[in-house]
Short mmCIF file of C-alpha atoms in Angstrom, two decimals:
data_model
loop_
_atom_site.label_atom_id
_atom_site.label_comp_id
_atom_site.label_asym_id
_atom_site.label_seq_id
_atom_site.Cartn_x
_atom_site.Cartn_y
_atom_site.Cartn_z
CA MET A 13 0.00 0.00 0.00
CA LEU A 14 1.38 3.42 -1.08
CA SER A 15 2.08 6.05 1.51
CA SER A 16 0.39 9.45 1.32
CA SER A 17 3.56 11.13 -0.01
CA SER A 18 3.97 8.41 -2.68
CA LYS A 19 0.38 8.90 -3.81
CA ASN A 20 0.93 12.64 -4.17
CA SER A 21 4.15 12.09 -6.11
CA HIS A 22 2.42 9.62 -8.43
CA PHE A 23 -0.50 12.06 -8.99
CA PHE A 24 1.72 15.00 -9.88
CA ARG A 25 3.85 12.84 -12.17
CA ASN A 26 0.75 11.85 -14.10
CA VAL A 27 -0.41 15.45 -14.32
CA PHE A 28 3.01 16.57 -15.56
CA ASN A 29 3.18 13.82 -18.20
CA ARG A 30 -0.28 14.77 -19.38
CA PHE A 31 0.46 18.49 -19.81
CA LYS A 32 4.21 18.63 -20.50
CA HIS A 33 3.57 19.22 -24.22
CA HIS A 34 0.60 21.45 -23.61
CA LYS A 35 0.76 25.05 -24.93
CA THR A 36 -0.82 27.85 -22.94
CA HIS A 37 -2.35 29.21 -26.12
CA GLU A 38 -2.05 29.39 -29.88
CA VAL A 39 -1.39 32.74 -31.56
CA PHE A 40 -3.88 33.38 -34.34
CA ASN A 41 -5.89 36.27 -35.82
CA GLN A 42 -2.83 38.48 -35.60
CA SER A 43 -1.16 40.42 -38.39
CA ILE A 44 2.35 39.70 -39.64
CA PRO A 45 5.25 42.14 -40.11
CA LEU A 46 5.00 44.30 -43.22
CA VAL A 47 8.34 43.38 -44.80
CA ASN A 48 9.75 42.09 -48.09
CA PHE A 49 7.59 44.25 -50.32
CA ASN A 50 8.42 46.95 -52.86
CA ILE A 51 7.58 50.30 -51.25
CA TYR A 52 7.69 52.17 -54.55
CA ASP A 53 5.62 49.68 -56.57
CA GLU A 54 2.95 49.64 -53.84
CA ASP A 55 2.70 53.45 -53.69
CA VAL A 56 0.26 54.38 -56.45
CA SER A 57 0.27 58.10 -55.65
CA LEU A 58 4.07 58.31 -55.76
CA LYS A 59 4.18 56.51 -59.11
CA ARG A 60 1.48 58.82 -60.47
CA SER A 61 3.44 61.84 -59.32
CA MET A 62 6.61 60.64 -61.00
CA LYS A 63 4.72 59.90 -64.23
CA ALA A 64 3.20 63.39 -64.17
CA PHE A 65 6.36 65.35 -63.38
CA SER A 66 9.32 63.23 -64.50
CA LYS A 67 11.05 64.00 -67.79
CA ASN A 68 12.72 60.61 -67.85
CA TYR A 69 10.00 58.42 -66.38
CA ASP A 70 11.04 55.02 -67.78
CA ASN A 71 14.54 55.26 -66.31
CA ASN A 72 13.38 56.79 -63.03
CA ASN A 73 10.61 54.25 -62.63
CA LYS A 74 13.18 51.45 -62.76
CA VAL A 75 15.76 52.98 -60.38
CA LEU A 76 13.05 53.93 -57.88
CA SER A 77 11.51 50.45 -58.08
CA ASP A 78 14.93 48.93 -57.40
CA HIS A 79 15.39 51.21 -54.39
CA GLY A 80 11.84 50.56 -53.19
CA LYS A 81 12.57 46.83 -53.11
CA ILE A 82 15.69 47.37 -51.01
CA CYS A 83 13.93 49.74 -48.59
CA GLY A 84 11.08 47.25 -48.16
CA SER A 85 13.32 44.28 -47.48
CA GLU A 86 13.22 42.65 -44.05
CA ASP A 87 16.93 43.27 -43.58
CA ILE A 88 16.74 47.04 -44.10
CA ILE A 89 13.47 47.52 -42.23
CA ASN A 90 14.90 45.65 -39.25
CA ALA A 91 18.02 47.83 -39.44
CA GLY A 92 15.79 50.88 -39.13
CA ILE A 93 14.01 49.35 -36.13
CA LEU A 94 17.33 48.57 -34.43
CA ALA A 95 18.65 52.08 -35.07
CA GLU A 96 15.57 53.55 -33.42
CA ALA A 97 15.62 51.11 -30.49
CA ASN A 98 19.33 51.60 -29.71
CA ARG A 99 19.80 55.28 -29.00
CA PRO A 100 23.10 57.01 -29.74
CA THR A 101 25.25 57.70 -26.70
CA LEU A 102 27.64 60.55 -25.93
CA ARG A 103 31.20 60.01 -24.74
CA GLN A 104 32.62 63.37 -23.73
CA PHE A 105 35.85 61.91 -22.36
CA ASP A 106 37.98 58.84 -23.00
CA GLU A 107 39.07 56.48 -20.22
CA TYR A 108 42.12 58.66 -19.50
CA GLY A 109 40.19 61.90 -19.06
CA HIS A 110 40.88 63.44 -22.47
CA ARG A 111 37.99 65.33 -24.03
CA ILE A 112 36.82 63.55 -27.21
CA ASP A 113 33.13 64.51 -27.77
CA VAL A 114 32.14 61.37 -29.68
CA VAL A 115 28.62 60.10 -30.29
CA ASP A 116 28.40 56.32 -30.73
CA PHE A 117 25.71 54.78 -32.92
CA HIS A 118 24.43 51.23 -33.29
CA PRO A 119 25.93 49.46 -36.36
CA SER A 120 22.48 49.49 -37.98
CA TRP A 121 22.75 53.29 -38.20
CA ASP A 122 25.79 53.00 -40.47
CA LYS A 123 23.92 50.48 -42.57
CA ILE A 124 20.93 52.69 -43.32
CA MET A 125 23.12 55.80 -43.66
CA ALA A 126 25.18 54.01 -46.32
CA LEU A 127 22.01 53.19 -48.23
CA GLY A 128 20.80 56.77 -47.94
CA LYS A 129 24.11 58.44 -48.83
CA LEU A 130 24.15 56.40 -52.02
CA ASN A 131 21.22 58.47 -53.22
CA VAL A 132 21.43 61.74 -51.28
CA ALA A 133 23.60 63.52 -53.84
CA TYR A 134 21.91 61.91 -56.85
CA GLY A 135 20.50 65.25 -57.94
CA PHE A 136 23.77 67.15 -58.01
CA ASN A 137 25.76 64.27 -59.49
CA ASN A 138 23.31 63.96 -62.39
CA GLU A 139 21.87 67.45 -62.83
CA ASN A 140 23.86 68.06 -66.02
CA THR A 141 22.64 64.88 -67.72
CA LEU A 142 19.16 64.31 -66.23
CA LYS A 143 16.76 67.24 -66.22
CA ASP A 144 14.71 65.75 -63.37
CA ALA A 145 17.60 64.54 -61.20
CA HIS A 146 16.55 66.62 -58.19
CA LEU A 147 12.96 65.36 -58.44
CA THR A 148 14.25 61.80 -58.44
CA ARG A 149 16.45 62.54 -55.42
CA CYS A 150 13.33 63.70 -53.57
CA ALA A 151 11.59 60.43 -54.44
CA PHE A 152 14.62 58.51 -53.12
CA SER A 153 14.34 60.49 -49.87
CA TYR A 154 10.62 59.69 -49.67
CA LEU A 155 11.33 55.96 -49.95
CA GLN A 156 14.29 56.11 -47.58
CA ASN A 157 12.14 57.75 -44.89
CA HIS A 158 10.04 54.56 -44.71
CA VAL A 159 13.07 52.80 -43.24
CA ASP A 160 13.70 55.29 -40.43
CA PRO A 161 12.86 59.01 -40.27
CA GLY A 162 15.78 59.88 -37.97
CA HIS A 163 18.64 59.21 -40.38
CA GLY A 164 16.93 61.47 -42.90
CA CYS A 165 18.17 64.47 -40.91
CA PRO A 166 21.93 64.25 -41.68
CA LEU A 167 21.12 63.11 -45.23
CA THR A 168 18.88 66.13 -45.75
CA MET A 169 21.41 68.59 -44.31
CA THR A 170 24.18 67.10 -46.42
CA ASN A 171 22.11 67.50 -49.57
CA ALA A 172 21.08 71.02 -48.59
CA ALA A 173 24.65 72.18 -47.94
CA ILE A 174 25.82 71.32 -51.45
CA PRO A 175 24.19 74.19 -53.42
CA VAL A 176 25.38 76.71 -50.82
CA LEU A 177 28.99 75.56 -50.95
CA LYS A 178 29.00 75.18 -54.74
CA ARG A 179 28.63 78.95 -55.02
CA ILE A 180 31.52 79.73 -52.69
CA LYS A 181 35.11 79.83 -53.87
CA GLY A 182 37.42 77.49 -52.00
CA CYS A 183 34.74 74.93 -51.06
CA GLU A 184 35.31 72.58 -54.00
CA THR A 185 36.75 69.78 -51.83
CA TYR A 186 33.78 69.96 -49.47
CA VAL A 187 31.35 69.69 -52.39
CA GLU A 188 33.19 66.77 -53.95
CA LYS A 189 33.15 64.77 -50.72
CA LEU A 190 29.55 65.67 -49.86
CA CYS A 191 28.51 64.35 -53.29
CA HIS A 192 30.42 61.09 -52.90
CA PRO A 193 27.87 58.22 -52.86
CA THR A 194 29.26 56.39 -49.81
CA PHE A 195 29.11 56.84 -46.04
CA ASP A 196 32.05 56.88 -43.63
CA GLY A 197 31.08 57.42 -40.00
CA ARG A 198 34.63 57.33 -38.64
CA ASN A 199 35.74 60.19 -36.41
CA VAL A 200 38.87 61.08 -38.37
CA PRO A 201 40.11 64.16 -40.27
CA MET A 202 38.39 64.86 -43.56
CA GLU A 203 41.63 64.24 -45.45
CA TYR A 204 41.37 60.54 -44.58
CA LYS A 205 37.83 60.19 -45.96
CA GLU A 206 36.44 60.07 -49.49
CA THR A 207 33.01 61.09 -48.26
CA ILE A 208 31.65 63.45 -45.59
CA THR A 209 28.35 64.67 -44.15
CA ALA A 210 27.29 68.20 -43.22
CA GLY A 211 25.19 69.55 -40.37
CA MET A 212 23.60 72.86 -39.49
CA SER A 213 24.05 74.61 -36.15
CA MET A 214 22.13 77.87 -35.75
CA THR A 215 19.63 77.92 -32.87
CA GLU A 216 20.57 79.54 -29.55
CA LYS A 217 18.70 79.58 -26.25
CA GLN A 218 17.58 83.20 -26.29
CA GLY A 219 16.51 83.41 -29.93
CA GLY A 220 15.26 80.07 -31.19
CA SER A 221 14.32 80.53 -34.85
CA ASP A 222 15.11 84.26 -34.62
CA VAL A 223 18.81 83.89 -35.37
CA ARG A 224 19.28 87.67 -35.41
CA LYS A 225 19.37 87.40 -31.63
CA ASN A 226 22.35 85.05 -31.68
CA THR A 227 25.19 86.08 -29.36
CA SER A 228 28.00 83.75 -30.50
CA ILE A 229 31.10 85.77 -31.38
CA ALA A 230 33.73 85.02 -34.03
CA ILE A 231 37.21 86.54 -33.56
CA PRO A 232 39.70 86.42 -36.46
CA CYS A 233 42.76 84.21 -35.93
CA ASP A 234 44.79 86.94 -37.61
CA ASN A 235 43.56 90.54 -37.38
CA ASN A 236 45.13 91.21 -40.76
CA LYS A 237 43.03 88.49 -42.40
CA ILE A 238 39.32 89.06 -41.99
CA GLY A 239 36.21 88.34 -44.02
CA GLU A 240 35.27 85.62 -46.47
CA GLY A 241 37.61 82.63 -46.65
CA ASN A 242 39.58 83.54 -43.53
CA GLU A 243 39.96 81.70 -40.22
CA TYR A 244 38.19 82.57 -36.96
CA PHE A 245 37.68 81.30 -33.43
CA ILE A 246 34.05 81.14 -32.32
CA THR A 247 32.87 81.42 -28.71
CA GLY A 248 29.23 80.82 -27.83
CA HIS A 249 26.63 78.07 -27.75
CA LYS A 250 24.04 76.32 -29.91
CA TRP A 251 20.89 75.10 -28.21
CA PHE A 252 20.09 72.62 -30.98
CA THR A 253 22.67 70.92 -33.20
CA SER A 254 21.34 67.83 -34.91
CA ALA A 255 23.60 64.98 -36.05
CA PRO A 256 26.68 66.17 -34.10
CA MET A 257 28.91 63.50 -35.67
CA CYS A 258 28.80 65.20 -39.07
CA ASP A 259 32.18 66.20 -40.45
CA ILE A 260 31.39 69.89 -40.96
CA PHE A 261 28.72 72.29 -39.70
CA LEU A 262 27.38 75.48 -41.18
CA THR A 263 26.86 77.87 -38.30
CA LEU A 264 26.18 81.54 -37.57
CA ALA A 265 28.15 83.97 -35.40
CA LYS A 266 28.72 87.72 -35.24
CA THR A 267 32.08 89.38 -35.86
CA PRO A 268 33.31 92.31 -33.73
CA ASN A 269 32.61 95.03 -36.29
CA VAL A 270 29.30 93.78 -37.77
CA ASP A 271 26.06 93.43 -35.83
CA THR A 272 24.45 90.90 -38.18
CA PRO A 273 25.56 87.23 -38.25
CA SER A 274 28.10 85.81 -40.66
CA CYS A 275 28.17 82.20 -41.85
CA PHE A 276 31.02 79.84 -40.97
CA ILE A 277 32.09 76.25 -41.53
CA VAL A 278 33.04 74.55 -38.27
CA PRO A 279 34.87 71.25 -38.92
CA ARG A 280 35.21 68.47 -36.34
CA TRP A 281 38.92 68.37 -37.21
CA CYS A 282 41.28 71.27 -37.93
CA PRO A 283 43.39 71.50 -41.12
CA ASP A 284 46.53 70.51 -39.17
CA GLY A 285 44.94 67.15 -38.30
CA THR A 286 44.14 67.96 -34.66
CA ARG A 287 40.69 67.67 -33.16
CA ASN A 288 38.70 70.92 -33.12
CA SER A 289 38.78 71.01 -29.31
CA GLY A 290 36.60 74.10 -29.16
CA PHE A 291 33.63 72.11 -30.50
CA LYS A 292 32.12 70.64 -27.33
CA ILE A 293 28.99 68.49 -27.17
CA MET A 294 27.36 69.23 -23.82
CA ARG A 295 24.54 66.70 -23.92
CA LEU A 296 22.14 64.82 -26.21
CA LYS A 297 18.51 65.87 -26.24
CA ASP A 298 15.95 63.57 -24.62
CA LYS A 299 13.47 64.37 -27.35
CA LEU A 300 9.91 63.35 -28.14
CA GLY A 301 10.53 62.53 -31.82
CA ASP A 302 12.82 60.00 -33.44
CA ARG A 303 15.56 58.53 -31.27
CA SER A 304 17.88 57.02 -33.89
CA ASN A 305 19.47 60.39 -34.72
CA ALA A 306 21.37 62.33 -32.09
CA SER A 307 20.29 65.91 -31.42
CA SER A 308 22.62 67.84 -29.17
CA GLU A 309 23.50 71.01 -27.32
CA VAL A 310 26.90 72.37 -28.31
CA GLU A 311 29.28 74.96 -26.90
CA TYR A 312 31.90 76.72 -28.98
CA ASP A 313 34.89 77.36 -26.76
CA HIS A 314 37.35 79.04 -29.12
CA ALA A 315 36.23 76.67 -31.89
CA TYR A 316 38.12 76.83 -35.18
CA ALA A 317 36.00 78.02 -38.14
CA THR A 318 36.25 79.47 -41.64
CA MET A 319 33.97 82.26 -42.87
CA ILE A 320 31.96 81.47 -45.99
CA GLY A 321 30.06 84.16 -47.83
CA LYS A 322 30.23 87.88 -47.16
CA GLU A 323 30.78 89.19 -43.64
CA GLY A 324 27.46 90.08 -41.99
CA LYS A 325 25.48 88.23 -44.70
CA GLY A 326 25.29 84.90 -42.91
CA ILE A 327 21.52 84.61 -42.92
CA LYS A 328 21.44 85.20 -46.68
CA THR A 329 24.17 82.58 -47.14
CA ILE A 330 22.58 79.86 -45.03
CA ILE A 331 18.91 80.48 -45.92
CA GLU A 332 19.24 78.42 -49.10
CA MET A 333 20.30 75.46 -46.99
CA VAL A 334 17.34 76.05 -44.68
CA GLN A 335 14.97 76.20 -47.66
CA SER A 336 16.16 72.85 -48.99
CA THR A 337 15.76 71.18 -45.61
CA ARG A 338 12.18 72.43 -45.39
CA LEU A 339 11.39 70.72 -48.69
CA ASP A 340 12.66 67.47 -47.24
CA CYS A 341 10.55 68.05 -44.12
CA ALA A 342 7.47 68.03 -46.37
CA ILE A 343 8.72 64.92 -48.17
CA GLY A 344 9.44 63.15 -44.88
CA SER A 345 6.03 64.04 -43.45
CA ALA A 346 4.26 62.72 -46.55
CA SER A 347 6.33 59.55 -46.41
CA THR A 348 5.55 59.03 -42.71
CA ALA A 349 1.83 59.45 -43.40
CA LYS A 350 2.04 56.91 -46.24
CA ARG A 351 3.92 54.43 -44.08
CA ALA A 352 1.27 54.77 -41.38
CA ILE A 353 -1.62 54.08 -43.75
CA MET A 354 0.28 51.15 -45.31
CA GLU A 355 0.68 49.62 -41.84
CA ALA A 356 -2.98 50.30 -41.03
CA LEU A 357 -4.23 48.68 -44.26
CA HIS A 358 -1.91 45.72 -43.77
CA HIS A 359 -3.02 45.18 -40.17
CA THR A 360 -6.76 45.54 -40.80
CA SER A 361 -6.54 43.19 -43.79
CA ASN A 362 -5.00 40.45 -41.64
CA ARG A 363 -7.10 40.73 -38.49
CA SER A 364 -10.78 39.89 -37.99
CA ALA A 365 -13.37 41.02 -35.47
CA PHE A 366 -17.09 40.33 -35.16
CA GLY A 367 -17.11 37.94 -38.10
CA SER A 368 -15.30 40.07 -40.70
CA LYS A 369 -11.90 41.45 -41.55
CA LEU A 370 -11.37 44.79 -39.84
CA VAL A 371 -10.88 46.46 -43.19
CA GLU A 372 -14.42 45.39 -44.15
CA GLN A 373 -16.10 46.82 -41.06
CA PRO A 374 -18.04 49.98 -42.12
CA ALA A 375 -16.63 52.35 -39.51
CA MET A 376 -13.08 51.15 -40.13
CA THR A 377 -13.55 51.32 -43.91
CA ASN A 378 -14.64 54.97 -43.70
CA LEU A 379 -11.72 55.87 -41.44
CA LEU A 380 -9.18 54.15 -43.69
CA LEU A 381 -10.61 55.85 -46.77
CA ASP A 382 -10.26 59.26 -45.13
CA LEU A 383 -6.65 58.49 -44.22
CA CYS A 384 -5.90 57.26 -47.76
CA VAL A 385 -7.27 60.47 -49.29
CA GLU A 386 -5.22 62.64 -46.92
CA SER A 387 -2.08 60.57 -47.50
CA GLU A 388 -2.44 60.76 -51.28
CA ALA A 389 -2.87 64.54 -51.07
CA HIS A 390 0.27 64.79 -48.94
CA THR A 391 2.30 62.76 -51.44
CA LEU A 392 1.07 64.69 -54.47
CA MET A 393 1.75 68.01 -52.77
CA ALA A 394 5.27 66.98 -51.68
CA MET A 395 6.20 65.69 -55.14
CA TYR A 396 4.71 68.75 -56.87
CA MET A 397 6.84 70.94 -54.61
CA SER A 398 9.82 68.74 -55.49
CA HIS A 399 9.02 69.23 -59.18
CA LEU A 400 8.93 73.01 -58.76
CA PHE A 401 12.19 72.90 -56.83
CA ASN A 402 13.76 70.82 -59.59
CA GLU A 403 12.61 73.33 -62.22
CA SER A 404 14.04 76.27 -60.28
CA THR A 405 17.33 74.43 -59.73
CA ILE A 406 17.94 73.71 -63.40
CA ALA A 407 16.68 77.10 -64.61
#
C-alpha cells in the first residue's frame, strides 16, 4: 500500500506527463510584419506623381523600383528598427580623461546611412545629364524615410549644404566629398575620408528661430586676415545641433565690427589634423521625436571656423540650406503618413473582429478611406513641390 507522499508524487507525475507538451495558447488572428515588399511599386500616388512630373520616367521608374525593393526588405526595415531602439550615446571623455566629444551609434545606423548616402547627392551628381535629377532625389528620400525618419536628418542637411557651398570659392573639396555616394562614419580628419556629411548649427537659447538674436562671437585668428575665406575662433553656444557627428557644420556667429551674423564652416577636425577642441557636445537631447538620430546642445569654446560668404550676410548665405531642408521636411512628413496608412491597411486586412476582416467593417472602412485620401494629397503636394524645386534648380 502506497504512503500518502507516494500517492501525491504519483498524482503530480501523471499530471506533468499529461500536460508537458501542452501550450498555454495558440497565436492566431494576428497580423504579420510588413516586410519584403516593394515600397515604390505599392505606392500608387508616388508613381502617379513621377509619371506626371518626370522628364525621364522610364529610367526613373526602374531605379526607384529597385530602391523601393531594397527599402522594403526585411533586412533594411529591421536595421531601421534597431537604429531607433538603440539610441546614440555621448562620450565626452575617453578612459584617461581626455575630451573627445564622440557620439556612438548602433551598427544598424551605419547600414541605413550608407544606403541613404548612395542616393542623397543623386540630384547634383546627375543634374547636367538628367533634367529631373533633383525630383528623383526627392523620391529617393521619400522611400528612404520609410526605413527610419531619424537618419533622414543628416542626409537632408548634407544635400542642402551642397548648393550653398557650390557657389563659394574654395569649397570645392567639401562639395566633392559631400557628393560622394558612400558613407564613412569614422571620427577622423576629412583628409582621410572620401566622403563626408554636413550639419547645421544655428539655434541659440535666447533666440530660437530668430537667429538675429544670436550672441555667438567670431574673432579672427589673424587681425590682418578678416572676411570671407579667412579663419576665426568662435565662442558661444548652440541650443540645438542635430547629427553632431557630421564632419562639418554650417553655423552663424557675429564678428566684432558687424552686428548681423556671418556664416562659418566649423569642422570636427582642424586643417593641421588635430581635433577641433573648441567644438564641445554638452549633452544629447531627450526628445519626443525619433531617437535614432542624435540631437545635441553644443558649446563653442574658441572653436576653429572658416567664414563662408560675405561678412554680416550669414543669414542670406545659409537660408538656401534652410529652404532645402524644409522641402525634405514636407517629403518626410508625406512619407511618414504613407507608411502609417500602409501599416494600417496591412493590419486591418490580416485581423478579424465580429465575423469580418477589420478592413471590411463599415466604420473602419470609412476611417481608412479618409486616411488614404489625406495621404495621397500629402504625397502629391510633396512631389509637386519637389518638381517646382527641380525646375528652379535647373533654370
